[in-house]
Coordinates of C-alpha atoms in Angstrom, one line a residue:
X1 CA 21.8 3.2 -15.3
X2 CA 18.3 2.3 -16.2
X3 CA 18.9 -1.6 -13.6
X4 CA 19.8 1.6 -11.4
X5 CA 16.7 3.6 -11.6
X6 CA 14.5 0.4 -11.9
X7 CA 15.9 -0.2 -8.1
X8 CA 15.4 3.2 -6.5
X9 CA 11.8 3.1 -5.9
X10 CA 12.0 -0.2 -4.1
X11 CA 14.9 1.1 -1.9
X12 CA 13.2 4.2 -1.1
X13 CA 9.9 1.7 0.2
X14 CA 12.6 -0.7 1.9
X15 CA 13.5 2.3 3.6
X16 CA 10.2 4.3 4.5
X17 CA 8.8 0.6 6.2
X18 CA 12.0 0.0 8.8
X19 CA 11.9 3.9 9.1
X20 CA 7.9 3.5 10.2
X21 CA 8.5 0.6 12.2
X22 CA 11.8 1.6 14.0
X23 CA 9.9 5.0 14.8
X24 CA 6.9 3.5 16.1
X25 CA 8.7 1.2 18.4
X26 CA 10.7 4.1 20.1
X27 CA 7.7 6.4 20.2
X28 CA 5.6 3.7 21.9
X29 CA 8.9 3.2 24.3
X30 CA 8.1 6.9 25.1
X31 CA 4.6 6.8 25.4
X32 CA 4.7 3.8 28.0
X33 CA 7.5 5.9 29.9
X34 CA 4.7 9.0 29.8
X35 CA 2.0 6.8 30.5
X36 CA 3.5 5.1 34.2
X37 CA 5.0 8.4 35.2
X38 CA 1.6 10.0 35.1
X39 CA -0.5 10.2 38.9
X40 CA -2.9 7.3 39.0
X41 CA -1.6 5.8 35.4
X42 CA 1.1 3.8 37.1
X43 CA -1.1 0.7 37.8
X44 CA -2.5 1.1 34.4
X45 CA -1.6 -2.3 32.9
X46 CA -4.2 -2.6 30.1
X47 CA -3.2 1.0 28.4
X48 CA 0.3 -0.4 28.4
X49 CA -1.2 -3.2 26.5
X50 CA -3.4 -2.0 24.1
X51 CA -0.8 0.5 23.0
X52 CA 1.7 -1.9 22.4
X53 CA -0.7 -4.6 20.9
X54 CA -1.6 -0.8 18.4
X55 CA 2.1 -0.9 17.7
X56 CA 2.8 -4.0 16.9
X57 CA -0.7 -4.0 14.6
X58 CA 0.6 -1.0 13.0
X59 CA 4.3 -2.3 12.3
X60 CA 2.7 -5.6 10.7
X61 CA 0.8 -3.3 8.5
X62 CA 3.4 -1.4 7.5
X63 CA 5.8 -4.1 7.0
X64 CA 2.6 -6.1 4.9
X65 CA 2.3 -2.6 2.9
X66 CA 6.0 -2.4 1.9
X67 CA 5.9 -6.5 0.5
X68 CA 3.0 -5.7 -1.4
X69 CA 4.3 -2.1 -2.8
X70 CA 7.7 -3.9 -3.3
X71 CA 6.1 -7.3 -5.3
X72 CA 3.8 -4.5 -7.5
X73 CA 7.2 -2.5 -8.0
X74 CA 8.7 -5.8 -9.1
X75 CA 6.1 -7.3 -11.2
X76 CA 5.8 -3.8 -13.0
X77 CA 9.8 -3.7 -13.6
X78 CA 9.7 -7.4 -15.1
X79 CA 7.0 -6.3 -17.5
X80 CA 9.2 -4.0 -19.0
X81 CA 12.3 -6.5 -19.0
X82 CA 10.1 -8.9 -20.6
X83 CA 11.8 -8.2 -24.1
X84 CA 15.7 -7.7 -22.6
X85 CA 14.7 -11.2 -20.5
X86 CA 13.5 -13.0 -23.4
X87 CA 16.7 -11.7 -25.6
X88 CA 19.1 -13.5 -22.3
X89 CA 16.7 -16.6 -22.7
X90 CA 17.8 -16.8 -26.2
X91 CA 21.4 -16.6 -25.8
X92 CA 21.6 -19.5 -23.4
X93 CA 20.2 -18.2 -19.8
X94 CA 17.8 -19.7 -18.0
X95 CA 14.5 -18.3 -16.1
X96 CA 15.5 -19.5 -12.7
X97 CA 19.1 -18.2 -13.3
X98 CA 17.3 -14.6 -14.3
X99 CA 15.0 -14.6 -11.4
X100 CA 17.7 -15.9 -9.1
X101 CA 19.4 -12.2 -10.0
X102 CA 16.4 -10.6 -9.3
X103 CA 16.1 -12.1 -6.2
X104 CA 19.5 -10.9 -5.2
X105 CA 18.8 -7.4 -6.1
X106 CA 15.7 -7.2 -3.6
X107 CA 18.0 -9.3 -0.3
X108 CA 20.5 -6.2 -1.4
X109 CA 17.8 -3.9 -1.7
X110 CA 16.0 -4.7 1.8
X111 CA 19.9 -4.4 3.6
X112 CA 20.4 -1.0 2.3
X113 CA 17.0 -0.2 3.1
X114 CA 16.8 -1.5 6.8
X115 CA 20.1 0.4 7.8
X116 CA 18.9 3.9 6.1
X117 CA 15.5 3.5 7.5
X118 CA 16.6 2.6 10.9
X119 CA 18.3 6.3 11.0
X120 CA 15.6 8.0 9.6
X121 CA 13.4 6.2 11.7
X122 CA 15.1 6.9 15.2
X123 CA 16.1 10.5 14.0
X124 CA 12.2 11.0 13.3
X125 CA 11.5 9.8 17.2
X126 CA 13.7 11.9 18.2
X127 CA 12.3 14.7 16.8
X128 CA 8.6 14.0 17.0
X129 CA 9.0 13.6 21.0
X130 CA 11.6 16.2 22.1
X131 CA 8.8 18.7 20.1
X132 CA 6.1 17.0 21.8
X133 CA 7.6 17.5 25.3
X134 CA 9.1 21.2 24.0
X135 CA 5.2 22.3 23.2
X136 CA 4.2 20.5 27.0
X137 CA 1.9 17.9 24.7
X138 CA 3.5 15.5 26.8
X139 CA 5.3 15.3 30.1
X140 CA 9.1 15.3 29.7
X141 CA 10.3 11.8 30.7
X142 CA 13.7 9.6 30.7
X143 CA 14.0 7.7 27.6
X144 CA 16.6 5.8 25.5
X145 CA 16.5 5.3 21.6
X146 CA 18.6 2.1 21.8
X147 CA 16.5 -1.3 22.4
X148 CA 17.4 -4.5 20.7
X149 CA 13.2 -5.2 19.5
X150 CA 14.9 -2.5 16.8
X151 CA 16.3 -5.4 14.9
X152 CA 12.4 -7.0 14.8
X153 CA 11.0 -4.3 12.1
X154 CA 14.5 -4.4 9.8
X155 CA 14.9 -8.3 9.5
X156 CA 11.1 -7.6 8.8
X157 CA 11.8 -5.4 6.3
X158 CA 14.9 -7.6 4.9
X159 CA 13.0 -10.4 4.4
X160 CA 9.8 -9.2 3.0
X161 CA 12.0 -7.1 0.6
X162 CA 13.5 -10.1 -0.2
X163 CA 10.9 -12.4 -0.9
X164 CA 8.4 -9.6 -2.6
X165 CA 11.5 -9.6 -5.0
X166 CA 11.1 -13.1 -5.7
X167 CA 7.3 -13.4 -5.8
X168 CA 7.2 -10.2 -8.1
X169 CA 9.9 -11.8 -10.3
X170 CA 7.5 -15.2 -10.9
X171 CA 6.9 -13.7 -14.2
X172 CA 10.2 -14.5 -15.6
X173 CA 9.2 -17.8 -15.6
X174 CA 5.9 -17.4 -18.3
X175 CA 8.7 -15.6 -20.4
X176 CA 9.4 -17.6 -23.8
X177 CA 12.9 -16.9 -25.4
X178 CA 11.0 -16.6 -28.7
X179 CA 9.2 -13.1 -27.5
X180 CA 12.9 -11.2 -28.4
X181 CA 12.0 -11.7 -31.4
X182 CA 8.3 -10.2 -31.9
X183 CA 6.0 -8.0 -30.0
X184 CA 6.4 -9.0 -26.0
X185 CA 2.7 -8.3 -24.8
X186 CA 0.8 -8.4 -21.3
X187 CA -2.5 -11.4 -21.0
X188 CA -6.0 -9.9 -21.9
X189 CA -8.6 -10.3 -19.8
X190 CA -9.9 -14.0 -21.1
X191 CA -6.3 -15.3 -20.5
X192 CA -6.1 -13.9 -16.8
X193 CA -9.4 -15.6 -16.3
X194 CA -9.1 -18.3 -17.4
X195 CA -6.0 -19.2 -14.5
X196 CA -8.3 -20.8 -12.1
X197 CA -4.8 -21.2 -9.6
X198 CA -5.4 -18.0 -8.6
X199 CA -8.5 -17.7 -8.3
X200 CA -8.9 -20.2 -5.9
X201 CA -6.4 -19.3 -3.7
X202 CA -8.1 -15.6 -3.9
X203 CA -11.6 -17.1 -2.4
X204 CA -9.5 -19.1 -0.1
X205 CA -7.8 -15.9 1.8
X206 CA -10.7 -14.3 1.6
X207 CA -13.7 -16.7 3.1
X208 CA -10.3 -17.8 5.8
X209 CA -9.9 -13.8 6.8
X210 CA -12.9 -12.6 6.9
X211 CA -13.8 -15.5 9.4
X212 CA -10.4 -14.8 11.4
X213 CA -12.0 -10.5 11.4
X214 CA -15.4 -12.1 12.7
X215 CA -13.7 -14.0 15.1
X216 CA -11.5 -11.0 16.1
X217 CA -14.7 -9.0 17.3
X218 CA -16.0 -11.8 19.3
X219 CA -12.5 -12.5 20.9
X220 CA -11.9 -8.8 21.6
X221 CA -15.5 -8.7 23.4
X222 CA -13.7 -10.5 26.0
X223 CA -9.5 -10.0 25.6
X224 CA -7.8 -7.2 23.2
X225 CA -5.7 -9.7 22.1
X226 CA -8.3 -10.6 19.8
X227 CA -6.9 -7.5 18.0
X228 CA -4.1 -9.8 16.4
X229 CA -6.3 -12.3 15.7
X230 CA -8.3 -9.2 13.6
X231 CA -4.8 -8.7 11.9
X232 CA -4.2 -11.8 10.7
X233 CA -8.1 -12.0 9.2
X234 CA -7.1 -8.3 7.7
X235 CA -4.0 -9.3 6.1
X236 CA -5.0 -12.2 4.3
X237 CA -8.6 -10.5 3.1
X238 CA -6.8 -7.9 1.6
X239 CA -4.0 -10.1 -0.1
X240 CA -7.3 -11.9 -1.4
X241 CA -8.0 -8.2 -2.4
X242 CA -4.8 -7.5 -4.0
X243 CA -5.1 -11.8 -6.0
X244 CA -8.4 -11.1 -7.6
X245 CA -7.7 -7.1 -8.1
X246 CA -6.6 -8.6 -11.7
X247 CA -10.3 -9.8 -12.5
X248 CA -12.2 -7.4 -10.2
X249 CA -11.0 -4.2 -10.9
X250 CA -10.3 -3.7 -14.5
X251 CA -14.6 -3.7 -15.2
X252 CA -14.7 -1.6 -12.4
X253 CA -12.0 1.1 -13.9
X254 CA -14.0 0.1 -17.6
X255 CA -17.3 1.5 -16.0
X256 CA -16.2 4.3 -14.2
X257 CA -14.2 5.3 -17.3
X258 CA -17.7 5.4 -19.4
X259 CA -18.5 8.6 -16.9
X260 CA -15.8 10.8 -18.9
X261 CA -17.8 11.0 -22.3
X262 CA -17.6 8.9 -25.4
X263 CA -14.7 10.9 -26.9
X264 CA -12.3 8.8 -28.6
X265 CA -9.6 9.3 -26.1
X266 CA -12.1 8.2 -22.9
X267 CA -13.1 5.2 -24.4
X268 CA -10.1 4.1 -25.4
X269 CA -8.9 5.0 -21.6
X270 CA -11.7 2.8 -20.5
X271 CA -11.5 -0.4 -22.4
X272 CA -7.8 -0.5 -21.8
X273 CA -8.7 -1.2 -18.4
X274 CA -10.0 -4.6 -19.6
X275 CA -7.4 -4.8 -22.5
X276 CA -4.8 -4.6 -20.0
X277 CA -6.0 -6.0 -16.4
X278 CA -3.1 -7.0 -14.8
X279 CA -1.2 -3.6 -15.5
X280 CA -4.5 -2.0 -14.5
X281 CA -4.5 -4.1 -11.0
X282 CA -1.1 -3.1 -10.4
X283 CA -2.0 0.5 -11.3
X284 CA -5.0 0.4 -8.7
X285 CA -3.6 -1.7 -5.8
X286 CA -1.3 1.0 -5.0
X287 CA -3.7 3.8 -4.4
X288 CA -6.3 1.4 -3.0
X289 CA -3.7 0.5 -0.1
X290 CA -2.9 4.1 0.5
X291 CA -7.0 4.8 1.0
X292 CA -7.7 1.7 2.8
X293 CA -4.8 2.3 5.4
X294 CA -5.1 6.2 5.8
X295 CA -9.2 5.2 6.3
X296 CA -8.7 2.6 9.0
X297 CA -6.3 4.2 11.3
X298 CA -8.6 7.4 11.0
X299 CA -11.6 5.3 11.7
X300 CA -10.0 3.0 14.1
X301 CA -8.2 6.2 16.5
X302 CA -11.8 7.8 16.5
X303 CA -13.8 5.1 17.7
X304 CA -10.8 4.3 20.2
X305 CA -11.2 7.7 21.9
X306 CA -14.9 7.7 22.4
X307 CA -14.9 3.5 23.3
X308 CA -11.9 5.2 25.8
X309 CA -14.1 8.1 27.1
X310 CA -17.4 6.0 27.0
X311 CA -15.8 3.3 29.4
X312 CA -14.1 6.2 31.7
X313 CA -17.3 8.2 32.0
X314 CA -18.1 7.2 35.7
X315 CA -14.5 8.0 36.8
X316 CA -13.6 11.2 35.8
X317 CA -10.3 11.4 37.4
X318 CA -9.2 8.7 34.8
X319 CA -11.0 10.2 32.2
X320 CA -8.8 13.7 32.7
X321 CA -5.6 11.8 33.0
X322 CA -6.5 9.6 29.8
X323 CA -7.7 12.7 27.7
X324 CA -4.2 14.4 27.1
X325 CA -2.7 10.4 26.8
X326 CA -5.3 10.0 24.1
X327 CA -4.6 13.0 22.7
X328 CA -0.8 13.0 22.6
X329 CA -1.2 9.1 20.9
X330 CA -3.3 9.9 18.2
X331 CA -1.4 13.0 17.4
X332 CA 1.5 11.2 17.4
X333 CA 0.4 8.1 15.3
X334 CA -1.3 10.3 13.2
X335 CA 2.1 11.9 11.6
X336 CA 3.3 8.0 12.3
X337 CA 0.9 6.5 9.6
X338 CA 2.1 8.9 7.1
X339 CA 4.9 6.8 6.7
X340 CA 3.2 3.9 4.8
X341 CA 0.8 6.2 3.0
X342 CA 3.4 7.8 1.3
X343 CA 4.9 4.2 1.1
X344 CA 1.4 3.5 -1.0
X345 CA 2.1 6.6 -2.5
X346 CA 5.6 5.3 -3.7
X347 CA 4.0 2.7 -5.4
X348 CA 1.4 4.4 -7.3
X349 CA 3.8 7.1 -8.6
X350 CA 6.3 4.4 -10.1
X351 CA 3.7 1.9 -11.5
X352 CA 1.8 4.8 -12.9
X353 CA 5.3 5.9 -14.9
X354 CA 6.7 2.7 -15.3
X355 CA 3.3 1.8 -17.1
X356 CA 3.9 4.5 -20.0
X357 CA 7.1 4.0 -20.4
X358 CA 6.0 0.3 -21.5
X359 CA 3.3 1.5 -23.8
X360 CA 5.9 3.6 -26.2
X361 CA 4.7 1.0 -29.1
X362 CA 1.1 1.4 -27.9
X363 CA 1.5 5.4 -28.0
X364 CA 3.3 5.4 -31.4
X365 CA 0.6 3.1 -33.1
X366 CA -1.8 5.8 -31.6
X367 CA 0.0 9.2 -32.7
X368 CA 0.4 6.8 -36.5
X369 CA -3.2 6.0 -36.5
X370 CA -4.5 10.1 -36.3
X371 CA -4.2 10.8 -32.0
X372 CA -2.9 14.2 -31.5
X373 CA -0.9 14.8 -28.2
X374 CA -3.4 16.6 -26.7
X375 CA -5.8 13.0 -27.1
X376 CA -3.1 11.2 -25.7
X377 CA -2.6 13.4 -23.1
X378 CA -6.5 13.2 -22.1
X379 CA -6.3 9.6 -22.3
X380 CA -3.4 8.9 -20.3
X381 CA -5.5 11.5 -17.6
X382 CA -9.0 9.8 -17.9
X383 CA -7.1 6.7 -17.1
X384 CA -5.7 8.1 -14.0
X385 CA -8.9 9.9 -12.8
X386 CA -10.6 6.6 -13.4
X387 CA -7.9 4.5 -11.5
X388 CA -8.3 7.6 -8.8
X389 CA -12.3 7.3 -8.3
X390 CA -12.7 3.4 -8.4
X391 CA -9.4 3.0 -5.8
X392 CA -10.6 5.5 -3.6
X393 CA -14.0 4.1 -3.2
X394 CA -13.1 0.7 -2.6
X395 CA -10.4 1.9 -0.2
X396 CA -13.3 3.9 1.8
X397 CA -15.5 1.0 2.3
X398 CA -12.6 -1.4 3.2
X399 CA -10.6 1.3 5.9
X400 CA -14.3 1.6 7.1
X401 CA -15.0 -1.7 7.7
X402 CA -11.0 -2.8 8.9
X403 CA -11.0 0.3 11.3
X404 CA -13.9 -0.6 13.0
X405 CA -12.6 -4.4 13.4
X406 CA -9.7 -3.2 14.7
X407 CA -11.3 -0.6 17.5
X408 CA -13.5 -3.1 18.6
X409 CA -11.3 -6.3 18.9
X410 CA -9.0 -4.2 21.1
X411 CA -11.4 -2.8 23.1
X412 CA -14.1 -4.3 23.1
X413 CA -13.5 -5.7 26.6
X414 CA -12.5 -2.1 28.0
X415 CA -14.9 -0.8 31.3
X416 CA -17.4 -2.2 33.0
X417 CA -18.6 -4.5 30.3
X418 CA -18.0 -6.2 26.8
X419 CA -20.1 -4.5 24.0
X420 CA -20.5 -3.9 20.7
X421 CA -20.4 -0.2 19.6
X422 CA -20.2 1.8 15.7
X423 CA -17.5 2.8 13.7
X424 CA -17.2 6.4 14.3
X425 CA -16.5 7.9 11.0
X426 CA -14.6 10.9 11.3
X427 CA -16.1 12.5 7.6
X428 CA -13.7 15.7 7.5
X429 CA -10.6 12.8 7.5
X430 CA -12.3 11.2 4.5
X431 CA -12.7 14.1 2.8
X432 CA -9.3 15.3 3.2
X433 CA -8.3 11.2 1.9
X434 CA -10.4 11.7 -1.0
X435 CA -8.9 15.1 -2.2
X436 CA -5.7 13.7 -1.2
X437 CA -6.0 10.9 -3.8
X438 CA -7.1 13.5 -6.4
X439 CA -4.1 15.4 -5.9
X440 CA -1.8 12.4 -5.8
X441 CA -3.4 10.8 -9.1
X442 CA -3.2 14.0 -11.0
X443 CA 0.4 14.8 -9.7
X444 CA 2.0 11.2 -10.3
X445 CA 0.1 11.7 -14.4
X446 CA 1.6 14.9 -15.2
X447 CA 5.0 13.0 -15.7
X448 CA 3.5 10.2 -18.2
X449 CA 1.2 12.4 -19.7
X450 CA 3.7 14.5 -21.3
X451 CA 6.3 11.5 -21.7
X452 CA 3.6 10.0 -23.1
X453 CA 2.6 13.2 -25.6
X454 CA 6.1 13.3 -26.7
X455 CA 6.3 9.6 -28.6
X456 CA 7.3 10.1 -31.8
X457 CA 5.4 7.4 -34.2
X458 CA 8.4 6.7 -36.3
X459 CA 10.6 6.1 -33.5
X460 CA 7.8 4.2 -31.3
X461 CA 7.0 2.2 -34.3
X462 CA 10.9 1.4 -34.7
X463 CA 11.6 -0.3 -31.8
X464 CA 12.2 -3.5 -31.9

């Protein structure tokens, strides 16, 4: 039962990713069919383009969310096999053979997820466009929900499910049969920072994407194909994001922390931050993605529509054809990117609860050593409001900066003329993304913090 539950959260990501990405290929199907039906649109070639070149950018991203969610899931799950793996290494199993199963679990996993997500997903089309062309949002047009390219997002979603199992598992491998038989603990931070592997790859990614996003802006001056140039430099800055979160975050979380008093509870909260990193990074990452995504699509669909309307302003019969076009698309990719957010979402909520139930010794050497529940139950919140404040402003200033990469390498060449233009930040979108995060973080903690209140210290203290 507990393999069972440890499983549900990655199914349910396996699912919401081919669900986003089976969606978004049939809603841009429909879009393209509303787009060449409409007077003087027909001939429109580069809209075509650019909106598939946004679908396909926005199916890689939600496909790259879902193997990062998924390896976090994973890596969280081992942590709290490390014990019960340890105990199999003892009796005669190997680490390969144990990460081998794992392995399994997540190819199974990703199947069962691609086929329910690929009803959800087409159900979902249906819906959003027969309401769209119900409401007169958009012309009602001949379209079918059946198109082989389907198959592109779930294999997508198979095999990133698949291998995020296996890369999430790599922990097995560190784990020493001896640990069944004494207190299985998580590196501090000198031992994580000392693994120089890691780091290097980190700086790697990161110096090779943010050249590849430069380049992106300078090739989308000219094409907007320099858009998926832009992607590949996102994806690999960010997984240099998510490498170094380890060694870059938990000081971050330590000095936000120190804002919440010097109470015992909320310094404890914040050194454990530092005590802990990598369960701290794989706390973090999670909301981090969900700000980071939400902020670039919002950033990236506003500058769109003015770049649109700016580069339409001597032709204003384009410019009133485009208007309800660009209206009806960012509507409509607007309730579309909801599906990886709450894929984010997914993951912070599990590693968040996953996380306390692997501190039961932790709580029960608290509540022995004089903490009341209420000072666990503040600490287990200072930690989450602390996770909540230094995710969501990192997430800002990277959805910023990727949203404005991403408008400008696709259209960048659009009208009369390449040029370079600012991000358009629309500030009622980021304040709604940064009481959103509030909400979520304080939601996903009520769980833990009253699991977490109820540890007895004899019984926490007894397990062995």
């Amino acid at each position: 039962m507990t393999r069972l539950k440890d499983l549900l959260p990655t199914l349910l990501v396996a699912s919401l990713a081919a669900a986003f990405g089976v969606a978004l290929l049939q809603i841009t199907g429909i879009l393209a069919a509303v787009i060449t039906s409409e007077d003087g649109l027909s001939e429109s070639g580069t809209v075509q383009l650019v909106l598939a070149l946004v679908a396909s950018v926005f199916i890689t991203i939600a496909v790259y969310v879902s193997a990062v969610v998924t390896a976090n899931t994973v890596a969280t799950v081992v942590a709290g096999r490390t014990r019960l793996i340890a105990l199999l290494r003892l009796i005669g199993s190997s680490a390969r053979a144990q990460r081998a199963t794992i392995a399994r679990e997540g190819l199974l996993i990703g199947l069962a997820g691609a086929a329910l997500g690929a009803l959800v997903g087409s159900a979902a089309a249906w819906g959003i466009a027969e309401i769209g062309m119900a409401q007169g949002s958009i012309p009602r047009v001949e379209y079918s929900l059946v198109d082989p390219l389907l198959l592109v997002p779930m294999v997508a979603v198979v095999v990133t499910t698949w291998l995020a199992a296996w890369t999430g598992s790599r922990r097995v491998l560190s784990v020493r049969p001896a640990q069944a038989l004494g207190n299985a603990t998580e590196a501090d931070f000198d031992e994580v920072s000392s693994r120089k592997g890691r780091a290097i790859v980190a700086w790697t990614l990161g110096i090779l994407g943010v050249g590849l996003l430069a380049l992106g802006v300078i090739v989308g001056l000219v094409r907007p194909e320099g858009v998926l140039i832009g992607l590949l430099g996102g994806i690999l800055s960010f997984t240099a994001i998510v490498l170094a979160a380890h060694r870059v975050m938990p000081p971050v979380l330590r000095f936000v922390g120190r804002w919440f008093g010097d109470r015992p509870a909320a310094r404890l909260a914040a050194e454990n931050a530092v005590r802990h990193p990598e369960r701290s990074a794989r706390m973090t990452i999670g909301l981090v993605i969900g700000v980071t995504l939400v902020t670039t699509f919002a950033v990236t669909m506003e500058t769109y529509r003015a770049m649109v309307l700016v580069a339409t302003a001597n032709r204003p019969e384009m410019q009133d054809a485009l208007g309800p076009v660009i209206d009806g698309t960012v509507a409509v990719f607007s309730t579309l990117i909801g599906f990886s957010a709450v894929i984010a979402a997914v993951g912070l909520v599990n590693t968040l609860s996953i996380s306390v139930m692997q501190r039961t010794r932790e709580l029960g050497l608290l509540r022995a050593l004089g903490f009341d529940r209420r000072q666990i139950r503040v600490m287990v919140l200072v930690e989450a409001a602390a996770l909540t404040v230094a995710a969501t402003l990192t997430g800002l200033v990277l959805g910023i900066a990727y949203g404005w990469v991403g408008a400008q390498s696709i259209l960048g060449s659009v009208g009369s003329g390449p040029g370079i233009v600012a991000p358009v930040i629309p500030w009622p979108i980021v304040a709604i993304v940064v009481g959103a995060a509030a909400v979520l973080t304080l939601a996903a903690s009520v769980a833990p913090m009253r699991r977490a209140a109820r540890v007895s210290p004899v019984v926490a203290l007894a397990i062995d």
